[in-house]
Amino acid sequence: MKTTAIIASIAAVATANSCVRNSNGLYTYTVITDNTVPDISGVCGGLWDNLKQFSQCSASASFCGANGANNVLKRQFSVPNICNAGMVEASWWDATKNKYGGISC
Protein backbone atom coordinates (compact mmCIF):
# COMPACT_ATOMS: atom_id res chain seq x y z
CA MET A 1 0.00 0.00 0.00
CA LYS A 2 2.72 2.49 0.91
CA THR A 3 4.54 1.88 -2.37
CA THR A 4 1.33 2.48 -4.32
CA ALA A 5 0.71 5.76 -2.47
CA ILE A 6 4.26 6.93 -3.13
CA ILE A 7 4.02 6.09 -6.83
CA ALA A 8 0.66 7.87 -7.08
CA SER A 9 2.15 10.95 -5.39
CA ILE A 10 5.11 10.99 -7.76
CA ALA A 11 2.82 10.58 -10.78
CA ALA A 12 0.62 13.46 -9.59
CA VAL A 13 3.65 15.74 -9.23
CA ALA A 14 5.17 14.66 -12.54
CA THR A 15 2.00 15.47 -14.50
CA ALA A 16 1.04 18.82 -12.97
CA ASN A 17 -0.42 21.60 -15.10
CA SER A 18 2.01 24.41 -15.75
CA CYS A 19 1.57 28.16 -15.64
CA VAL A 20 4.58 30.32 -16.43
CA ARG A 21 4.66 34.12 -16.16
CA ASN A 22 7.30 36.08 -18.07
CA SER A 23 7.77 39.80 -17.60
CA ASN A 24 8.63 42.03 -20.55
CA GLY A 25 6.84 45.22 -19.54
CA LEU A 26 3.71 43.11 -19.74
CA TYR A 27 3.13 39.77 -18.09
CA THR A 28 2.88 36.93 -20.57
CA TYR A 29 1.18 33.87 -19.12
CA THR A 30 1.42 30.42 -20.67
CA VAL A 31 -0.84 27.71 -19.24
CA ILE A 32 -0.59 24.12 -20.49
CA THR A 33 -2.72 21.30 -19.10
CA ASP A 34 -1.23 17.92 -18.40
CA ASN A 35 -4.33 15.95 -19.43
CA THR A 36 -6.88 15.90 -22.19
CA VAL A 37 -9.55 18.60 -22.20
CA PRO A 38 -12.55 17.28 -24.19
CA ASP A 39 -14.21 20.64 -25.03
CA ILE A 40 -11.26 22.95 -25.61
CA SER A 41 -13.32 25.57 -27.43
CA GLY A 42 -15.87 25.77 -24.60
CA VAL A 43 -13.22 25.84 -21.89
CA CYS A 44 -11.27 28.56 -23.72
CA GLY A 45 -14.43 30.67 -23.99
CA GLY A 46 -15.03 30.27 -20.27
CA LEU A 47 -11.43 31.20 -19.47
CA TRP A 48 -11.63 34.44 -21.45
CA ASP A 49 -15.06 35.29 -20.02
CA ASN A 50 -13.82 34.78 -16.48
CA LEU A 51 -10.63 36.77 -17.00
CA LYS A 52 -12.81 39.77 -17.99
CA GLN A 53 -14.05 40.05 -14.40
CA PHE A 54 -10.72 41.74 -13.68
CA SER A 55 -10.55 45.07 -15.52
CA GLN A 56 -6.76 45.07 -15.00
CA CYS A 57 -6.46 41.94 -17.16
CA SER A 58 -7.23 43.11 -20.69
CA ALA A 59 -5.48 40.38 -22.69
CA SER A 60 -3.56 40.89 -25.91
CA ALA A 61 -1.46 38.57 -28.09
CA SER A 62 -3.80 35.83 -26.96
CA PHE A 63 -4.16 32.19 -27.95
CA CYS A 64 -6.21 29.37 -26.48
CA GLY A 65 -6.57 26.03 -28.18
CA ALA A 66 -5.24 22.52 -28.65
CA ASN A 67 -1.54 21.99 -28.08
CA GLY A 68 -0.83 19.03 -30.33
CA ALA A 69 -3.04 16.13 -31.28
CA ASN A 70 -3.92 14.93 -27.77
CA ASN A 71 -6.43 17.69 -26.87
CA VAL A 72 -4.05 19.19 -24.34
CA LEU A 73 -5.07 22.81 -23.77
CA LYS A 74 -2.60 25.65 -24.23
CA ARG A 75 -3.49 29.21 -23.34
CA GLN A 76 -1.08 32.10 -23.81
CA PHE A 77 -1.75 35.79 -23.40
CA SER A 78 -0.19 39.09 -22.38
CA VAL A 79 -1.69 41.45 -19.82
CA PRO A 80 -0.58 44.65 -18.08
CA ASN A 81 1.67 43.98 -15.10
CA ILE A 82 -1.15 45.03 -12.74
CA CYS A 83 -2.92 41.76 -13.61
CA ASN A 84 -1.49 39.46 -10.97
CA ALA A 85 -1.13 35.69 -10.81
CA GLY A 86 -4.06 35.39 -8.39
CA MET A 87 -6.40 36.91 -10.97
CA VAL A 88 -5.23 34.45 -13.64
CA GLU A 89 -5.58 31.54 -11.20
CA ALA A 90 -9.07 32.73 -10.18
CA SER A 91 -10.20 32.88 -13.81
CA TRP A 92 -8.99 29.29 -14.25
CA TRP A 93 -10.88 28.16 -11.15
CA ASP A 94 -14.05 30.01 -12.12
CA ALA A 95 -14.03 28.50 -15.62
CA THR A 96 -12.98 24.93 -14.77
CA LYS A 97 -13.54 24.40 -11.02
CA ASN A 98 -10.14 22.65 -11.37
CA LYS A 99 -11.79 19.80 -13.27
CA TYR A 100 -8.56 19.49 -15.29
CA GLY A 101 -6.28 20.24 -12.32
CA GLY A 102 -5.33 23.50 -10.69
CA ILE A 103 -2.73 26.03 -11.75
CA SER A 104 -0.20 28.02 -9.78
CA CYS A 105 1.38 30.91 -11.62
Coordinates of C-alpha atoms in Angstrom, one line a residue:
M1 CA 0.0 0.0 0.0
K2 CA 2.7 2.5 0.9
T3 CA 4.5 1.9 -2.4
T4 CA 1.3 2.5 -4.3
A5 CA 0.7 5.8 -2.5
I6 CA 4.3 6.9 -3.1
I7 CA 4.0 6.1 -6.8
A8 CA 0.7 7.9 -7.1
S9 CA 2.1 11.0 -5.4
I10 CA 5.1 11.0 -7.8
A11 CA 2.8 10.6 -10.8
A12 CA 0.6 13.5 -9.6
V13 CA 3.6 15.7 -9.2
A14 CA 5.2 14.7 -12.5
T15 CA 2.0 15.5 -14.5
A16 CA 1.0 18.8 -13.0
N17 CA -0.4 21.6 -15.1
S18 CA 2.0 24.4 -15.8
C19 CA 1.6 28.2 -15.6
V20 CA 4.6 30.3 -16.4
R21 CA 4.7 34.1 -16.2
N22 CA 7.3 36.1 -18.1
S23 CA 7.8 39.8 -17.6
N24 CA 8.6 42.0 -20.5
G25 CA 6.8 45.2 -19.5
L26 CA 3.7 43.1 -19.7
Y27 CA 3.1 39.8 -18.1
T28 CA 2.9 36.9 -20.6
Y29 CA 1.2 33.9 -19.1
T30 CA 1.4 30.4 -20.7
V31 CA -0.8 27.7 -19.2
I32 CA -0.6 24.1 -20.5
T33 CA -2.7 21.3 -19.1
D34 CA -1.2 17.9 -18.4
N35 CA -4.3 16.0 -19.4
T36 CA -6.9 15.9 -22.2
V37 CA -9.6 18.6 -22.2
P38 CA -12.5 17.3 -24.2
D39 CA -14.2 20.6 -25.0
I40 CA -11.3 22.9 -25.6
S41 CA -13.3 25.6 -27.4
G42 CA -15.9 25.8 -24.6
V43 CA -13.2 25.8 -21.9
C44 CA -11.3 28.6 -23.7
G45 CA -14.4 30.7 -24.0
G46 CA -15.0 30.3 -20.3
L47 CA -11.4 31.2 -19.5
W48 CA -11.6 34.4 -21.5
D49 CA -15.1 35.3 -20.0
N50 CA -13.8 34.8 -16.5
L51 CA -10.6 36.8 -17.0
K52 CA -12.8 39.8 -18.0
Q53 CA -14.1 40.0 -14.4
F54 CA -10.7 41.7 -13.7
S55 CA -10.5 45.1 -15.5
Q56 CA -6.8 45.1 -15.0
C57 CA -6.5 41.9 -17.2
S58 CA -7.2 43.1 -20.7
A59 CA -5.5 40.4 -22.7
S60 CA -3.6 40.9 -25.9
A61 CA -1.5 38.6 -28.1
S62 CA -3.8 35.8 -27.0
F63 CA -4.2 32.2 -28.0
C64 CA -6.2 29.4 -26.5
G65 CA -6.6 26.0 -28.2
A66 CA -5.2 22.5 -28.7
N67 CA -1.5 22.0 -28.1
G68 CA -0.8 19.0 -30.3
A69 CA -3.0 16.1 -31.3
N70 CA -3.9 14.9 -27.8
N71 CA -6.4 17.7 -26.9
V72 CA -4.1 19.2 -24.3
L73 CA -5.1 22.8 -23.8
K74 CA -2.6 25.6 -24.2
R75 CA -3.5 29.2 -23.3
Q76 CA -1.1 32.1 -23.8
F77 CA -1.8 35.8 -23.4
S78 CA -0.2 39.1 -22.4
V79 CA -1.7 41.4 -19.8
P80 CA -0.6 44.7 -18.1
N81 CA 1.7 44.0 -15.1
I82 CA -1.1 45.0 -12.7
C83 CA -2.9 41.8 -13.6
N84 CA -1.5 39.5 -11.0
A85 CA -1.1 35.7 -10.8
G86 CA -4.1 35.4 -8.4
M87 CA -6.4 36.9 -11.0
V88 CA -5.2 34.4 -13.6
E89 CA -5.6 31.5 -11.2
A90 CA -9.1 32.7 -10.2
S91 CA -10.2 32.9 -13.8
W92 CA -9.0 29.3 -14.3
W93 CA -10.9 28.2 -11.1
D94 CA -14.1 30.0 -12.1
A95 CA -14.0 28.5 -15.6
T96 CA -13.0 24.9 -14.8
K97 CA -13.5 24.4 -11.0
N98 CA -10.1 22.7 -11.4
K99 CA -11.8 19.8 -13.3
Y100 CA -8.6 19.5 -15.3
G101 CA -6.3 20.2 -12.3
G102 CA -5.3 23.5 -10.7
I103 CA -2.7 26.0 -11.8
S104 CA -0.2 28.0 -9.8
C105 CA 1.4 30.9 -11.6

